[in-house]
Amino acid sequence: MPPKNKGRAFKSSSSSRPTLPSKPTPPKPFVPAPKSLEPFLEKLSKNHVYITHIDTKPAEFKKKIFAVPVLMNIVIIALIFLRIKMIGPYYMKICFSVMWGEKNEMTMNTSQMATNDIMQEIWKRTMTFMADLLIYVFIWPWPRAFFAGRKDGNPCSWRLATGFKEKEIVVRRSRKWFIPGEGVLLEGPEQKLLFENVGKAVDPMWMSEKTGYLMLNKEWDLDWKVMIFATKQVDQKAMKLEDFKTTIFVHDKEFGWVLIETAEAGGSLAEEEGRRKIVAFKDELTALGKENLFFRWIELVQFESSQPGGFGPDRQRQTMEKAKQMFESQEVDFDKFWAKVGGMKGMPGMDEM
């Protein structure tokens, strides 16, 4: 007869199995990056902050924008080669004279020259050398990086690989303002700087006015190689286009890659909704060919809100009456327009309407 304690022993061993500690979660507003983004995150450097978003500007508009730097860099290369053609013989004659003793018009016989003539010639050659050195150090890198940059890729390789699409993935990478280290997820100067720069970068009003290529500035660069990789992942159905909606990625030693949704990065949900409402307002007027009304509206609200007595409900109603007259003077039905953009609720400065 089998011993009776075998089943008990098995039950006892299973019940005594140690429980695994739960994985720590980052502090709000940071959340762990989803596993679906791991192929993309493996391509990112832990020393930078990244912002992804989807550029929805028309493809034809993107072509026109990109044509400007292409033509500019071609002109720069042409001018540099023209300079080489013109100055090349000058340098060759100096080399032949100095290195091989071949006499030519660049040879200086100092024993038969006045001191002033010697100094003038030295100054002239020094300035020539300096000018060409500056061209090589400061101007030549522009077309070289544009057409043949290797470390982070280059704009030409990006366009050749992805073409021009109605919906394009844009990946921005922080410049030197961000110093990786512990504490960026906690309240303090590091987090404040992060939110300040990120808040400006994801402002819907600012983003609505620019295509991805024009978002290069002193705070943010574009990661051409990562954009190529992300686009190929979407084309091959390995990832979804929605995976690259406006999101901020930060790496932390303890939590790994974490992300911030744009509402948290840019401020409160109310502030985010206000910005979105302004963008919808401007886009609708632009579609009607009345973009000037948007700027006149902004000027009107700013003027009225700066008047003594505050911008309470009465002042807001008066402002709306003036705005209605302004809209109707340009044959835009004020009431129908606001109904189309979802009403005034959420518009900054109109909270009490």
GROMACS .gro file of N, CA and C in nm, residues 219-336:
model
  354
  219GLU      N    1   1.760   7.243  -2.977
  219GLU     CA    2   1.727   7.143  -2.876
  219GLU      C    3   1.711   7.002  -2.935
  220TRP      N    4   1.669   6.994  -3.062
  220TRP     CA    5   1.634   6.864  -3.120
  220TRP      C    6   1.697   6.842  -3.256
  221ASP      N    7   1.742   6.719  -3.278
  221ASP     CA    8   1.794   6.676  -3.406
  221ASP      C    9   1.700   6.567  -3.458
  222LEU      N   10   1.715   6.530  -3.584
  222LEU     CA   11   1.638   6.419  -3.640
  222LEU      C   12   1.729   6.297  -3.653
  223ASP      N   13   1.680   6.181  -3.612
  223ASP     CA   14   1.759   6.058  -3.622
  223ASP      C   15   1.719   5.987  -3.751
  224TRP      N   16   1.797   6.012  -3.857
  224TRP     CA   17   1.762   5.964  -3.990
  224TRP      C   18   1.759   5.811  -3.996
  225LYS      N   19   1.858   5.744  -3.936
  225LYS     CA   20   1.863   5.598  -3.940
  225LYS      C   21   1.744   5.535  -3.870
  226VAL      N   22   1.709   5.590  -3.755
  226VAL     CA   23   1.595   5.536  -3.680
  226VAL      C   24   1.465   5.557  -3.756
  227MET      N   25   1.452   5.672  -3.824
  227MET     CA   26   1.331   5.697  -3.903
  227MET      C   27   1.320   5.599  -4.018
  228ILE      N   28   1.432   5.566  -4.080
  228ILE     CA   29   1.431   5.467  -4.188
  228ILE      C   30   1.388   5.331  -4.133
  229PHE      N   31   1.446   5.294  -4.018
  229PHE     CA   32   1.412   5.165  -3.957
  229PHE      C   33   1.263   5.158  -3.921
  230ALA      N   34   1.212   5.264  -3.858
  230ALA     CA   35   1.071   5.266  -3.816
  230ALA      C   36   0.978   5.257  -3.937
  231THR      N   37   1.011   5.328  -4.044
  231THR     CA   38   0.928   5.325  -4.165
  231THR      C   39   0.926   5.185  -4.226
  232LYS      N   40   1.043   5.119  -4.230
  232LYS     CA   41   1.049   4.984  -4.285
  232LYS      C   42   0.971   4.885  -4.200
  233GLN      N   43   0.975   4.904  -4.066
  233GLN     CA   44   0.899   4.817  -3.978
  233GLN      C   45   0.749   4.827  -4.007
  234VAL      N   46   0.702   4.949  -4.031
  234VAL     CA   47   0.561   4.969  -4.062
  234VAL      C   48   0.528   4.913  -4.200
  235ASP      N   49   0.614   4.936  -4.298
  235ASP     CA   50   0.591   4.885  -4.434
  235ASP      C   51   0.585   4.733  -4.437
  236GLN      N   52   0.667   4.670  -4.351
  236GLN     CA   53   0.671   4.524  -4.345
  236GLN      C   54   0.568   4.464  -4.250
  237LYS      N   55   0.480   4.551  -4.194
  237LYS     CA   56   0.374   4.510  -4.102
  237LYS      C   57   0.426   4.454  -3.971
  238ALA      N   58   0.554   4.477  -3.941
  238ALA     CA   59   0.610   4.431  -3.813
  238ALA      C   60   0.565   4.520  -3.698
  239MET      N   61   0.535   4.647  -3.728
  239MET     CA   62   0.483   4.741  -3.630
  239MET      C   63   0.371   4.821  -3.696
  240LYS      N   64   0.292   4.888  -3.612
  240LYS     CA   65   0.182   4.970  -3.663
  240LYS      C   66   0.221   5.117  -3.668
  241LEU      N   67   0.161   5.188  -3.760
  241LEU     CA   68   0.187   5.332  -3.770
  241LEU      C   69   0.146   5.402  -3.640
  242GLU      N   70   0.039   5.355  -3.578
  242GLU     CA   71  -0.009   5.416  -3.453
  242GLU      C   72   0.091   5.403  -3.340
  243ASP      N   73   0.185   5.309  -3.351
  243ASP     CA   74   0.287   5.293  -3.247
  243ASP      C   75   0.376   5.417  -3.236
  244PHE      N   76   0.375   5.500  -3.340
  244PHE     CA   77   0.465   5.615  -3.343
  244PHE      C   78   0.389   5.747  -3.330
  245LYS      N   79   0.270   5.741  -3.270
  245LYS     CA   80   0.198   5.865  -3.241
  245LYS      C   81   0.282   5.951  -3.147
  246THR      N   82   0.245   6.073  -3.127
  246THR     CA   83   0.326   6.166  -3.049
  246THR      C   84   0.353   6.111  -2.908
  247THR      N   85   0.478   6.071  -2.885
  247THR     CA   86   0.519   6.009  -2.760
  247THR      C   87   0.663   6.049  -2.729
  248ILE      N   88   0.694   6.060  -2.599
  248ILE     CA   89   0.829   6.095  -2.554
  248ILE      C   90   0.889   5.973  -2.487
  249PHE      N   91   1.013   5.939  -2.523
  249PHE     CA   92   1.083   5.823  -2.467
  249PHE      C   93   1.205   5.869  -2.389
  250VAL      N   94   1.218   5.819  -2.267
  250VAL     CA   95   1.333   5.849  -2.181
  250VAL      C   96   1.382   5.717  -2.122
  251HIS      N   97   1.514   5.700  -2.114
  251HIS     CA   98   1.569   5.577  -2.054
  251HIS      C   99   1.614   5.604  -1.912
  252ASP      N  100   1.581   5.512  -1.823
  252ASP     CA  101   1.619   5.521  -1.683
  252ASP      C  102   1.690   5.391  -1.643
  253LYS      N  103   1.793   5.402  -1.560
  253LYS     CA  104   1.870   5.284  -1.520
  253LYS      C  105   1.785   5.181  -1.448
  254GLU      N  106   1.692   5.227  -1.368
  254GLU     CA  107   1.609   5.136  -1.289
  254GLU      C  108   1.491   5.081  -1.367
  255PHE      N  109   1.424   5.165  -1.443
  255PHE     CA  110   1.299   5.125  -1.507
  255PHE      C  111   1.314   5.095  -1.656
  256GLY      N  112   1.431   5.118  -1.713
  256GLY     CA  113   1.448   5.098  -1.856
  256GLY      C  114   1.381   5.211  -1.934
  257TRP      N  115   1.332   5.179  -2.053
  257TRP     CA  116   1.266   5.281  -2.135
  257TRP      C  117   1.126   5.309  -2.082
  258VAL      N  118   1.099   5.437  -2.056
  258VAL     CA  119   0.967   5.481  -2.014
  258VAL      C  120   0.919   5.587  -2.112
  259LEU      N  121   0.790   5.609  -2.114
  259LEU     CA  122   0.736   5.708  -2.207
  259LEU      C  123   0.642   5.804  -2.135
  260ILE      N  124   0.620   5.917  -2.199
  260ILE     CA  125   0.529   6.019  -2.148
  260ILE      C  126   0.429   6.048  -2.260
  261GLU      N  127   0.303   6.044  -2.227
  261GLU     CA  128   0.202   6.087  -2.324
  261GLU      C  129   0.208   6.238  -2.335
  262THR      N  130   0.167   6.293  -2.449
  262THR     CA  131   0.183   6.436  -2.474
  262THR      C  132   0.104   6.523  -2.376
  263ALA      N  133  -0.008   6.475  -2.328
  263ALA     CA  134  -0.085   6.556  -2.233
  263ALA      C  135  -0.006   6.583  -2.107
  264GLU      N  136   0.069   6.482  -2.060
  264GLU     CA  137   0.150   6.500  -1.940
  264GLU      C  138   0.271   6.586  -1.969
  265ALA      N  139   0.331   6.568  -2.087
  265ALA     CA  140   0.452   6.644  -2.119
  265ALA      C  141   0.422   6.790  -2.140
  266GLY      N  142   0.308   6.819  -2.198
  266GLY     CA  143   0.277   6.957  -2.231
  266GLY      C  144   0.200   7.031  -2.124
  267GLY      N  145   0.156   6.965  -2.020
  267GLY     CA  146   0.081   7.030  -1.915
  267GLY      C  147  -0.042   6.950  -1.879
  268SER      N  148  -0.144   7.013  -1.828
  268SER     CA  149  -0.265   6.943  -1.786
  268SER      C  150  -0.348   6.903  -1.907
  269LEU      N  151  -0.446   6.815  -1.881
  269LEU     CA  152  -0.534   6.773  -1.990
  269LEU      C  153  -0.614   6.891  -2.045
  270ALA      N  154  -0.651   6.984  -1.958
  270ALA     CA  155  -0.725   7.102  -2.002
  270ALA      C  156  -0.640   7.186  -2.097
  271GLU      N  157  -0.511   7.201  -2.062
  271GLU     CA  158  -0.420   7.278  -2.149
  271GLU      C  159  -0.403   7.208  -2.283
  272GLU      N  160  -0.391   7.076  -2.278
  272GLU     CA  161  -0.376   7.000  -2.403
  272GLU      C  162  -0.500   7.016  -2.491
  273GLU      N  163  -0.619   7.007  -2.430
  273GLU     CA  164  -0.743   7.022  -2.505
  273GLU      C  165  -0.753   7.162  -2.564
  274GLY      N  166  -0.708   7.263  -2.489
  274GLY     CA  167  -0.709   7.400  -2.539
  274GLY      C  168  -0.622   7.416  -2.662
  275ARG      N  169  -0.503   7.356  -2.660
  275ARG     CA  170  -0.414   7.364  -2.776
  275ARG      C  171  -0.475   7.293  -2.896
  276ARG      N  172  -0.535   7.178  -2.871
  276ARG     CA  173  -0.596   7.104  -2.982
  276ARG      C  174  -0.711   7.185  -3.044
  277LYS      N  175  -0.786   7.253  -2.958
  277LYS     CA  176  -0.899   7.333  -3.007
  277LYS      C  177  -0.847   7.450  -3.093
  278ILE      N  178  -0.737   7.511  -3.052
  278ILE     CA  179  -0.679   7.620  -3.130
  278ILE      C  180  -0.633   7.569  -3.266
  279VAL      N  181  -0.570   7.451  -3.268
  279VAL     CA  182  -0.523   7.393  -3.395
  279VAL      C  183  -0.641   7.367  -3.488
  280ALA      N  184  -0.749   7.308  -3.433
  280ALA     CA  185  -0.867   7.282  -3.515
  280ALA      C  186  -0.928   7.411  -3.567
  281PHE      N  187  -0.928   7.514  -3.484
  281PHE     CA  188  -0.979   7.646  -3.519
  281PHE      C  189  -0.901   7.704  -3.636
  282LYS      N  190  -0.768   7.698  -3.625
  282LYS     CA  191  -0.683   7.754  -3.731
  282LYS      C  192  -0.696   7.674  -3.862
  283ASP      N  193  -0.696   7.540  -3.849
  283ASP     CA  194  -0.704   7.456  -3.968
  283ASP      C  195  -0.834   7.478  -4.045
  284GLU      N  196  -0.943   7.496  -3.973
  284GLU     CA  197  -1.073   7.517  -4.038
  284GLU      C  198  -1.075   7.650  -4.113
  285LEU      N  199  -1.019   7.755  -4.051
  285LEU     CA  200  -1.014   7.885  -4.118
  285LEU      C  201  -0.921   7.880  -4.239
  286THR      N  202  -0.811   7.806  -4.227
  286THR     CA  203  -0.719   7.791  -4.340
  286THR      C  204  -0.789   7.722  -4.456
  287ALA      N  205  -0.867   7.619  -4.425
  287ALA     CA  206  -0.940   7.546  -4.529
  287ALA      C  207  -1.041   7.636  -4.600
  288LEU      N  208  -1.092   7.735  -4.528
  288LEU     CA  209  -1.187   7.830  -4.587
  288LEU      C  210  -1.117   7.944  -4.660
  289GLY      N  211  -0.983   7.945  -4.654
  289GLY     CA  212  -0.909   8.054  -4.716
  289GLY      C  213  -0.915   8.182  -4.636
  290LYS      N  214  -0.943   8.171  -4.505
  290LYS     CA  215  -0.958   8.287  -4.417
  290LYS      C  216  -0.860   8.281  -4.301
  291GLU      N  217  -0.737   8.242  -4.329
  291GLU     CA  218  -0.638   8.226  -4.221
  291GLU      C  219  -0.611   8.359  -4.150
  292ASN      N  220  -0.629   8.470  -4.221
  292ASN     CA  221  -0.606   8.601  -4.158
  292ASN      C  222  -0.702   8.625  -4.043
  293LEU      N  223  -0.821   8.560  -4.048
  293LEU     CA  224  -0.917   8.574  -3.938
  293LEU      C  225  -0.864   8.513  -3.809
  294PHE      N  226  -0.785   8.408  -3.823
  294PHE     CA  227  -0.728   8.344  -3.704
  294PHE      C  228  -0.638   8.442  -3.629
  295PHE      N  229  -0.550   8.510  -3.702
  295PHE     CA  230  -0.458   8.603  -3.638
  295PHE      C  231  -0.531   8.726  -3.584
  296ARG      N  232  -0.637   8.770  -3.654
  296ARG     CA  233  -0.715   8.883  -3.604
  296ARG      C  234  -0.791   8.844  -3.477
  297TRP      N  235  -0.838   8.718  -3.472
  297TRP     CA  236  -0.905   8.666  -3.354
  297TRP      C  237  -0.809   8.666  -3.234
  298ILE      N  238  -0.686   8.615  -3.256
  298ILE     CA  239  -0.586   8.610  -3.149
  298ILE      C  240  -0.558   8.751  -3.098
  299GLU      N  241  -0.540   8.846  -3.188
  299GLU     CA  242  -0.513   8.984  -3.148
  299GLU      C  243  -0.629   9.042  -3.067
  300LEU      N  244  -0.753   9.011  -3.110
  300LEU     CA  245  -0.871   9.063  -3.040
  300LEU      C  246  -0.879   9.008  -2.899
  301VAL      N  247  -0.862   8.876  -2.884
  301VAL     CA  248  -0.871   8.813  -2.752
  301VAL      C  249  -0.759   8.863  -2.660
  302GLN      N  250  -0.636   8.874  -2.715
  302GLN     CA  251  -0.525   8.922  -2.635
  302GLN      C  252  -0.548   9.065  -2.588
  303PHE      N  253  -0.602   9.149  -2.676
  303PHE     CA  254  -0.628   9.288  -2.640
  303PHE      C  255  -0.736   9.297  -2.532
  304GLU      N  256  -0.847   9.227  -2.552
  304GLU     CA  257  -0.958   9.235  -2.457
  304GLU      C  258  -0.920   9.175  -2.322
  305SER      N  259  -0.844   9.067  -2.323
  305SER     CA  260  -0.808   9.001  -2.197
  305SER      C  261  -0.706   9.081  -2.117
  306SER      N  262  -0.637   9.175  -2.183
  306SER     CA  263  -0.537   9.255  -2.113
  306SER      C  264  -0.595   9.385  -2.056
  307GLN      N  265  -0.724   9.409  -2.079
  307GLN     CA  266  -0.786   9.532  -2.030
  307GLN      C  267  -0.811   9.526  -1.879
  308PRO      N  268  -0.815   9.643  -1.812
  308PRO     CA  269  -0.843   9.646  -1.668
  308PRO      C  270  -0.978   9.582  -1.636
  309GLY      N  271  -0.987   9.515  -1.522
  309GLY     CA  272  -1.112   9.453  -1.481
  309GLY      C  273  -1.119   9.305  -1.509
  310GLY      N  274  -1.016   9.251  -1.574
  310GLY     CA  275  -1.014   9.108  -1.601
  310GLY      C  276  -1.096   9.068  -1.722
  311PHE      N  277  -1.094   8.939  -1.750
  311PHE     CA  278  -1.162   8.886  -1.869
  311PHE      C  279  -1.273   8.791  -1.824
  312GLY      N  280  -1.370   8.848  -1.752
  312GLY     CA  281  -1.481   8.770  -1.700
  312GLY      C  282  -1.586   8.740  -1.805
  313PRO      N  283  -1.698   8.680  -1.762
  313PRO     CA  284  -1.804   8.640  -1.856
  313PRO      C  285  -1.858   8.756  -1.940
  314ASP      N  286  -1.879   8.872  -1.877
  314ASP     CA  287  -1.932   8.987  -1.952
  314ASP      C  288  -1.836   9.032  -2.061
  315ARG      N  289  -1.709   9.043  -2.026
  315ARG     CA  290  -1.607   9.084  -2.124
  315ARG      C  291  -1.594   8.980  -2.234
  316GLN      N  292  -1.605   8.854  -2.198
  316GLN     CA  293  -1.596   8.749  -2.298
  316GLN      C  294  -1.712   8.757  -2.397
  317ARG      N  295  -1.834   8.783  -2.346
  317ARG     CA  296  -1.949   8.796  -2.435
  317ARG      C  297  -1.934   8.916  -2.529
  318GLN      N  298  -1.882   9.026  -2.476
  318GLN     CA  299  -1.858   9.143  -2.561
  318GLN      C  300  -1.755   9.111  -2.670
  319THR      N  301  -1.653   9.037  -2.631
  319THR     CA  302  -1.549   8.997  -2.727
  319THR      C  303  -1.608   8.909  -2.836
  320MET      N  304  -1.701   8.819  -2.798
  320MET     CA  305  -1.764   8.732  -2.896
  320MET      C  306  -1.850   8.812  -2.995
  321GLU      N  307  -1.914   8.916  -2.946
  321GLU     CA  308  -1.993   9.001  -3.035
  321GLU      C  309  -1.904   9.070  -3.137
  322LYS      N  310  -1.790   9.120  -3.091
  322LYS     CA  311  -1.696   9.184  -3.184
  322LYS      C  312  -1.640   9.082  -3.284
  323ALA      N  313  -1.611   8.962  -3.233
  323ALA     CA  314  -1.559   8.858  -3.321
  323ALA      C  315  -1.663   8.818  -3.425
  324LYS      N  316  -1.790   8.813  -3.384
  324LYS     CA  317  -1.896   8.776  -3.477
  324LYS      C  318  -1.906   8.876  -3.590
  325GLN      N  319  -1.897   9.004  -3.557
  325GLN     CA  320  -1.899   9.108  -3.660
  325GLN      C  321  -1.778   9.095  -3.753
  326MET      N  322  -1.663   9.063  -3.694
  326MET     CA  323  -1.541   9.048  -3.772
  326MET      C  324  -1.553   8.931  -3.869
  327PHE      N  325  -1.608   8.818  -3.822
  327PHE     CA  326  -1.624   8.700  -3.907
  327PHE      C  327  -1.724   8.727  -4.020
  328GLU      N  328  -1.838   8.788  -3.983
  328GLU     CA  329  -1.942   8.810  -4.082
  328GLU      C  330  -1.902   8.915  -4.185
  329SER      N  331  -1.809   9.004  -4.148
  329SER     CA  332  -1.760   9.101  -4.246
  329SER      C  333  -1.681   9.032  -4.357
  330GLN      N  334  -1.633   8.909  -4.328
  330GLN     CA  335  -1.562   8.831  -4.430
  330GLN      C  336  -1.646   8.712  -4.477
  331GLU      N  337  -1.777   8.723  -4.457
  331GLU     CA  338  -1.874   8.625  -4.508
  331GLU      C  339  -1.852   8.486  -4.451
  332VAL      N  340  -1.820   8.479  -4.322
  332VAL     CA  341  -1.809   8.351  -4.252
  332VAL      C  342  -1.918   8.348  -4.145
  333ASP      N  343  -2.008   8.249  -4.154
  333ASP     CA  344  -2.116   8.236  -4.056
  333ASP      C  345  -2.057   8.196  -3.922
  334PHE      N  346  -2.062   8.287  -3.826
  334PHE     CA  347  -1.997   8.269  -3.697
  334PHE      C  348  -2.051   8.147  -3.621
  335ASP      N  349  -2.182   8.135  -3.612
  335ASP     CA  350  -2.242   8.026  -3.535
  335ASP      C  351  -2.217   7.891  -3.599
  336LYS      N  352  -2.230   7.882  -3.731
  336LYS     CA  353  -2.206   7.756  -3.801
  336LYS      C  354  -2.059   7.715  -3.791
   0.00000   0.00000   0.00000
